[in-house]
């Protein structure tokens, strides 16, 4: 302990003596400051012995050049230290903070948007009624000519009616949304099936407005679920949910109403318990209902 | 035809870093970096055109940057001659004096700026020094009207001469603070006799010796590190240091100031 104190004492004494010597040193005439290149050479250590002596002689007496030399010489080996002051009220910082807040608000708004596009869009978008179809004097045969290319429905050339455009747009949307949902829930249907929608009885309802189309799809899903005896709660909940949404829509026509009545009956039969027995039992009833409907046809 | 603009822009990152080191991470640093660019471009890149190719261009631009940053500081803040005791202590004391009394930074900012510039000193030590300096220079940072523009400077010092009495007063103050701060004896005062003896001290140091003392005792580098900066091996540096200290001790003994030192060191 006392040895340590002695060393510290000695160091301090040496420092005091050295600084006093530096202060007492009589300055001669200070030579003119080094040129930029001389200083660069001294920093790099590439100059000759004579140039070095000249450089040291100047640096020893010129505080300003000494400080520059020292900072250039020592700075290179040391990266910027951490703990730099951040001025929060600077314009640059404020802009950054503002941008950050804007991004945060955008994300929050996006997260709060409803992510199931089908029901919302169906409710919002105007659907072509049969009356409009009559006014436009477009036969179902013309509508059948609608082509599907690359999962998008494209209208045939030369048939640029308003109704057709709407149908094409809605079909495009439907094709996309159905595709998305089917990717996550069930195996995708063949393209042909998506184009030519099937009624409860299996009769094709080509290009009729979207409700029967969706209804047929929904029934088809139920049928598939029953055949595969699916027991996932998610699957059946989704069936019940989409079924209820479909029946909440206003009726489109008498034909559809009739189909809906059947579908409502099926909806009642959809299993609420998801064990194998319950699903099998309820599915038998559903398939019987569907078979009966087919026989009637 | 050398494309100086392109070559300067290539060094932009370094210029920016140097400005941040010198003035802290703020708008002043940005302004200073732009001033450096303007200074380099002035008179159709006159300062760059003086480059003859002996040193590397990067080093050359670094030297120019350091000098232009100091020019910027001087044109912005003028200059105050630091007291003799601050100059004698050197190192962080000089930088703190400039940051606090000339550039009028707050203590925390000044500490950060000096911490960036002096790579081998703790922040706590710098902070203690800052408060110590403020305690000893009460009017630090107040505009005293004798800041002088750059043109009136000569080798970083003001041209104005001090009278003999002022010089003696400054030396007495320097000795007092030196003993108090380095030897940690705040309550003790150096005697009149000691001051008179010190004024009779005459030491002529070789430039390399002086540089070694400055590096070791003002900038607080180790002897080996200081020797490396001067192009010497650690053995050469230690040998040189031993010789210098022996010479200083002899000189102190000759004028009798060693006893003053011993008295100060006694508990």
Coordinates of N, CA and C in Angstrom, one line a residue, chain A residues 111-220:
Chain A
X111 N -52.8 -2.4 -39.4 CA -53.1 -3.6 -38.6 C -54.6 -3.6 -38.1
X112 N -55.1 -2.4 -38.1 CA -56.5 -2.3 -37.6 C -57.6 -2.4 -38.7
X113 N -57.1 -2.5 -40.0 CA -58.0 -2.7 -41.1 C -58.5 -4.1 -41.1
X114 N -59.8 -4.4 -41.5 CA -60.3 -5.8 -41.6 C -59.5 -6.5 -42.7
X115 N -59.1 -7.7 -42.4 CA -58.3 -8.4 -43.3 C -59.0 -9.5 -44.1
X116 N -60.3 -9.6 -43.9 CA -61.1 -10.6 -44.7 C -61.8 -9.8 -45.8
X117 N -61.3 -9.8 -47.0 CA -61.8 -8.9 -48.0 C -63.2 -9.3 -48.5
X118 N -63.5 -10.6 -48.5 CA -64.7 -11.1 -49.2 C -66.0 -10.5 -48.8
X119 N -66.3 -10.6 -47.5 CA -67.6 -10.1 -47.1 C -67.8 -8.6 -47.3
X120 N -66.8 -7.9 -46.9 CA -66.8 -6.4 -46.9 C -67.0 -6.0 -48.4
X121 N -66.2 -6.6 -49.3 CA -66.3 -6.2 -50.7 C -67.6 -6.5 -51.3
X122 N -68.1 -7.7 -50.9 CA -69.4 -8.1 -51.5 C -70.5 -7.1 -51.0
X123 N -70.3 -6.7 -49.8 CA -71.3 -5.8 -49.2 C -71.2 -4.4 -49.9
X124 N -70.0 -4.0 -50.2 CA -69.8 -2.6 -50.7 C -70.0 -2.5 -52.2
X125 N -69.5 -3.5 -52.9 CA -69.5 -3.3 -54.4 C -70.9 -3.5 -55.0
X126 N -71.2 -2.7 -55.9 CA -72.5 -2.9 -56.5 C -72.6 -4.1 -57.3
X127 N -73.6 -4.9 -57.1 CA -73.7 -6.2 -57.9 C -74.7 -6.0 -59.0
X128 N -74.4 -6.5 -60.1 CA -75.3 -6.4 -61.2 C -76.6 -7.2 -61.0
X129 N -77.7 -6.6 -61.1 CA -78.9 -7.3 -60.9 C -79.4 -7.9 -62.2
X130 N -80.4 -8.8 -62.1 CA -80.9 -9.4 -63.3 C -81.6 -8.4 -64.2
X131 N -82.1 -7.3 -63.5 CA -82.8 -6.3 -64.3 C -81.8 -5.6 -65.2
X132 N -80.6 -5.3 -64.6 CA -79.6 -4.7 -65.4 C -79.2 -5.5 -66.6
X133 N -79.1 -6.8 -66.3 CA -78.8 -7.7 -67.4 C -79.8 -7.7 -68.5
X134 N -81.1 -7.6 -68.1 CA -82.2 -7.6 -69.1 C -82.0 -6.3 -69.9
X135 N -81.8 -5.2 -69.2 CA -81.7 -3.9 -69.9 C -80.5 -3.9 -70.9
X136 N -79.5 -4.6 -70.5 CA -78.3 -4.6 -71.4 C -78.5 -5.6 -72.5
X137 N -79.6 -6.4 -72.4 CA -79.9 -7.4 -73.4 C -78.8 -8.3 -73.8
X138 N -78.2 -8.8 -72.7 CA -77.1 -9.7 -72.9 C -77.5 -11.1 -72.6
X139 N -77.4 -12.0 -73.5 CA -77.8 -13.4 -73.2 C -76.8 -14.1 -72.4
X140 N -77.2 -15.1 -71.6 CA -76.2 -15.9 -70.8 C -75.2 -16.6 -71.7
X141 N -75.5 -16.8 -73.0 CA -74.6 -17.5 -73.9 C -73.4 -16.5 -74.1
X142 N -73.7 -15.2 -74.2 CA -72.6 -14.3 -74.4 C -71.7 -14.3 -73.2
X143 N -72.3 -14.3 -72.0 CA -71.5 -14.3 -70.8 C -70.6 -15.5 -70.7
X144 N -71.1 -16.6 -71.2 CA -70.3 -17.8 -71.1 C -68.9 -17.7 -71.8
X145 N -68.9 -16.8 -72.8 CA -67.7 -16.7 -73.6 C -66.6 -16.0 -72.8
X146 N -66.9 -15.6 -71.6 CA -65.8 -15.0 -70.7 C -64.7 -16.0 -70.6
X147 N -63.5 -15.6 -70.8 CA -62.4 -16.5 -70.8 C -61.6 -16.3 -69.5
X148 N -60.9 -17.3 -69.1 CA -60.0 -17.2 -68.0 C -58.6 -17.4 -68.5
X149 N -57.8 -16.4 -68.2 CA -56.4 -16.6 -68.6 C -55.6 -16.2 -67.4
X150 N -54.7 -17.1 -67.1 CA -53.8 -16.9 -66.0 C -54.5 -16.5 -64.7
X151 N -55.6 -17.2 -64.5 CA -56.4 -16.9 -63.3 C -57.1 -15.6 -63.3
X152 N -57.1 -14.9 -64.4 CA -57.8 -13.6 -64.5 C -58.8 -13.8 -65.6
X153 N -60.0 -13.2 -65.3 CA -61.1 -13.3 -66.3 C -60.9 -12.2 -67.3
X154 N -60.9 -12.5 -68.6 CA -60.7 -11.4 -69.6 C -62.0 -11.4 -70.5
X155 N -62.5 -10.3 -70.8 CA -63.7 -10.2 -71.6 C -63.3 -10.4 -73.1
X156 N -64.2 -11.0 -73.8 CA -63.9 -11.1 -75.3 C -63.9 -9.8 -76.0
X157 N -63.1 -9.8 -77.0 CA -63.0 -8.5 -77.8 C -64.3 -8.1 -78.4
X158 N -64.5 -6.8 -78.4 CA -65.7 -6.3 -79.0 C -67.0 -6.3 -78.2
X159 N -66.9 -6.9 -77.0 CA -68.1 -6.9 -76.2 C -67.9 -6.0 -75.0
X160 N -67.8 -4.7 -75.3 CA -67.4 -3.8 -74.3 C -68.5 -3.1 -73.5
X161 N -69.6 -3.9 -73.2 CA -70.7 -3.3 -72.4 C -70.4 -3.1 -71.0
X162 N -71.2 -2.2 -70.4 CA -70.9 -1.9 -69.0 C -71.1 -3.1 -68.1
X163 N -72.2 -3.9 -68.4 CA -72.5 -5.0 -67.6 C -71.3 -6.1 -67.6
X164 N -70.9 -6.2 -68.8 CA -69.8 -7.2 -69.0 C -68.5 -6.8 -68.2
X165 N -68.3 -5.5 -68.3 CA -67.1 -5.1 -67.6 C -67.2 -5.3 -66.1
X166 N -68.4 -5.1 -65.6 CA -68.7 -5.3 -64.2 C -68.5 -6.7 -63.8
X167 N -69.1 -7.6 -64.7 CA -69.0 -9.0 -64.4 C -67.6 -9.5 -64.4
X168 N -66.8 -8.9 -65.4 CA -65.4 -9.3 -65.6 C -64.7 -8.9 -64.3
X169 N -64.9 -7.6 -63.9 CA -64.2 -7.1 -62.7 C -64.5 -8.0 -61.5
X170 N -65.8 -8.3 -61.3 CA -66.2 -9.0 -60.2 C -65.7 -10.4 -60.2
X171 N -65.6 -11.0 -61.4 CA -65.1 -12.3 -61.5 C -63.6 -12.3 -61.2
X172 N -62.9 -11.2 -61.7 CA -61.5 -11.1 -61.3 C -61.3 -11.1 -59.8
X173 N -62.1 -10.3 -59.2 CA -62.0 -10.2 -57.7 C -62.3 -11.5 -57.1
X174 N -63.4 -12.1 -57.5 CA -63.8 -13.4 -56.9 C -62.7 -14.4 -57.1
X175 N -62.2 -14.5 -58.4 CA -61.2 -15.5 -58.7 C -60.0 -15.3 -57.7
X176 N -59.6 -14.0 -57.5 CA -58.5 -13.8 -56.6 C -58.8 -14.2 -55.2
X177 N -59.9 -13.7 -54.7 CA -60.2 -13.9 -53.3 C -60.4 -15.4 -53.0
X178 N -61.1 -16.0 -53.9 CA -61.4 -17.5 -53.7 C -60.1 -18.2 -53.7
X179 N -59.2 -17.8 -54.6 CA -57.9 -18.5 -54.7 C -57.2 -18.4 -53.4
X180 N -57.1 -17.1 -52.9 CA -56.4 -16.9 -51.6 C -57.0 -17.8 -50.5
X181 N -58.3 -17.8 -50.4 CA -58.9 -18.5 -49.3 C -58.7 -20.0 -49.5
X182 N -58.8 -20.5 -50.7 CA -58.7 -21.9 -50.9 C -57.3 -22.4 -50.7
X183 N -56.3 -21.5 -50.9 CA -54.9 -21.8 -50.6 C -54.7 -22.1 -49.2
X184 N -55.4 -21.4 -48.3 CA -55.2 -21.5 -46.9 C -56.1 -22.6 -46.3
X185 N -57.3 -22.8 -46.8 CA -58.3 -23.6 -46.2 C -58.4 -25.0 -46.8
X186 N -58.7 -25.0 -48.1 CA -58.9 -26.3 -48.8 C -58.0 -26.4 -50.0
X187 N -58.0 -27.6 -50.6 CA -57.2 -27.8 -51.8 C -57.8 -27.0 -53.0
X188 N -57.0 -26.4 -53.8 CA -57.6 -25.6 -54.9 C -58.5 -26.5 -55.9
X189 N -59.5 -25.9 -56.3 CA -60.4 -26.5 -57.3 C -59.8 -26.4 -58.6
X190 N -60.2 -27.3 -59.5 CA -59.7 -27.2 -60.9 C -60.3 -25.9 -61.5
X191 N -59.5 -25.5 -62.5 CA -59.9 -24.2 -63.1 C -61.3 -24.3 -63.8
X192 N -61.6 -25.4 -64.3 CA -62.9 -25.6 -65.0 C -64.0 -25.4 -64.0
X193 N -63.8 -25.9 -62.8 CA -64.9 -25.7 -61.8 C -65.1 -24.3 -61.4
X194 N -63.9 -23.6 -61.3 CA -64.1 -22.2 -60.9 C -64.8 -21.4 -62.0
X195 N -64.6 -21.8 -63.2 CA -65.3 -21.0 -64.3 C -66.8 -21.4 -64.4
X196 N -67.0 -22.7 -64.4 CA -68.4 -23.1 -64.5 C -68.9 -23.5 -63.2
X197 N -69.5 -22.6 -62.5 CA -70.0 -22.9 -61.1 C -71.1 -23.9 -61.1
X198 N -71.1 -24.6 -60.1 CA -72.1 -25.7 -60.0 C -73.2 -25.4 -59.0
X199 N -74.4 -25.8 -59.4 CA -75.5 -25.6 -58.5 C -75.6 -26.7 -57.5
X200 N -76.6 -26.6 -56.6 CA -76.7 -27.7 -55.6 C -76.9 -29.1 -56.3
X201 N -77.6 -29.0 -57.4 CA -77.9 -30.3 -58.0 C -76.8 -30.7 -59.0
X202 N -75.8 -29.9 -59.1 CA -74.8 -30.3 -60.1 C -75.0 -29.7 -61.4
X203 N -76.1 -29.0 -61.6 CA -76.4 -28.3 -62.9 C -75.6 -27.1 -63.1
X204 N -75.0 -26.9 -64.2 CA -74.0 -25.8 -64.4 C -74.8 -24.5 -64.5
X205 N -74.3 -23.5 -63.8 CA -74.9 -22.2 -63.8 C -73.9 -21.2 -64.3
X206 N -73.7 -21.3 -65.6 CA -72.6 -20.5 -66.2 C -72.8 -19.0 -66.0
X207 N -71.9 -18.3 -65.4 CA -71.8 -16.9 -65.4 C -73.1 -16.2 -64.9
X208 N -73.8 -16.9 -64.0 CA -74.9 -16.2 -63.3 C -74.3 -15.3 -62.3
X209 N -75.1 -14.4 -61.8 CA -74.5 -13.4 -60.8 C -73.8 -14.2 -59.6
X210 N -73.1 -13.4 -58.9 CA -72.1 -14.1 -58.0 C -72.8 -14.9 -56.8
X211 N -74.0 -14.5 -56.4 CA -74.5 -15.2 -55.2 C -74.7 -16.7 -55.5
X212 N -75.4 -17.1 -56.5 CA -75.5 -18.6 -56.8 C -74.2 -19.2 -56.9
X213 N -73.3 -18.5 -57.6 CA -71.9 -19.0 -57.7 C -71.3 -19.3 -56.4
X214 N -71.4 -18.4 -55.5 CA -70.8 -18.6 -54.1 C -71.5 -19.7 -53.4
X215 N -72.8 -19.7 -53.6 CA -73.7 -20.7 -52.9 C -73.2 -22.1 -53.3
X216 N -73.1 -22.2 -54.6 CA -72.6 -23.5 -55.1 C -71.3 -23.9 -54.6
X217 N -70.4 -22.9 -54.5 CA -69.1 -23.1 -54.0 C -69.1 -23.6 -52.6
X218 N -70.0 -22.9 -51.8 CA -70.1 -23.2 -50.4 C -70.6 -24.6 -50.2
X219 N -71.6 -25.0 -51.0 CA -72.2 -26.3 -50.8 C -71.1 -27.3 -51.2
X220 N -70.3 -27.0 -52.2 CA -69.3 -27.9 -52.7 C -68.3 -28.1 -51.6

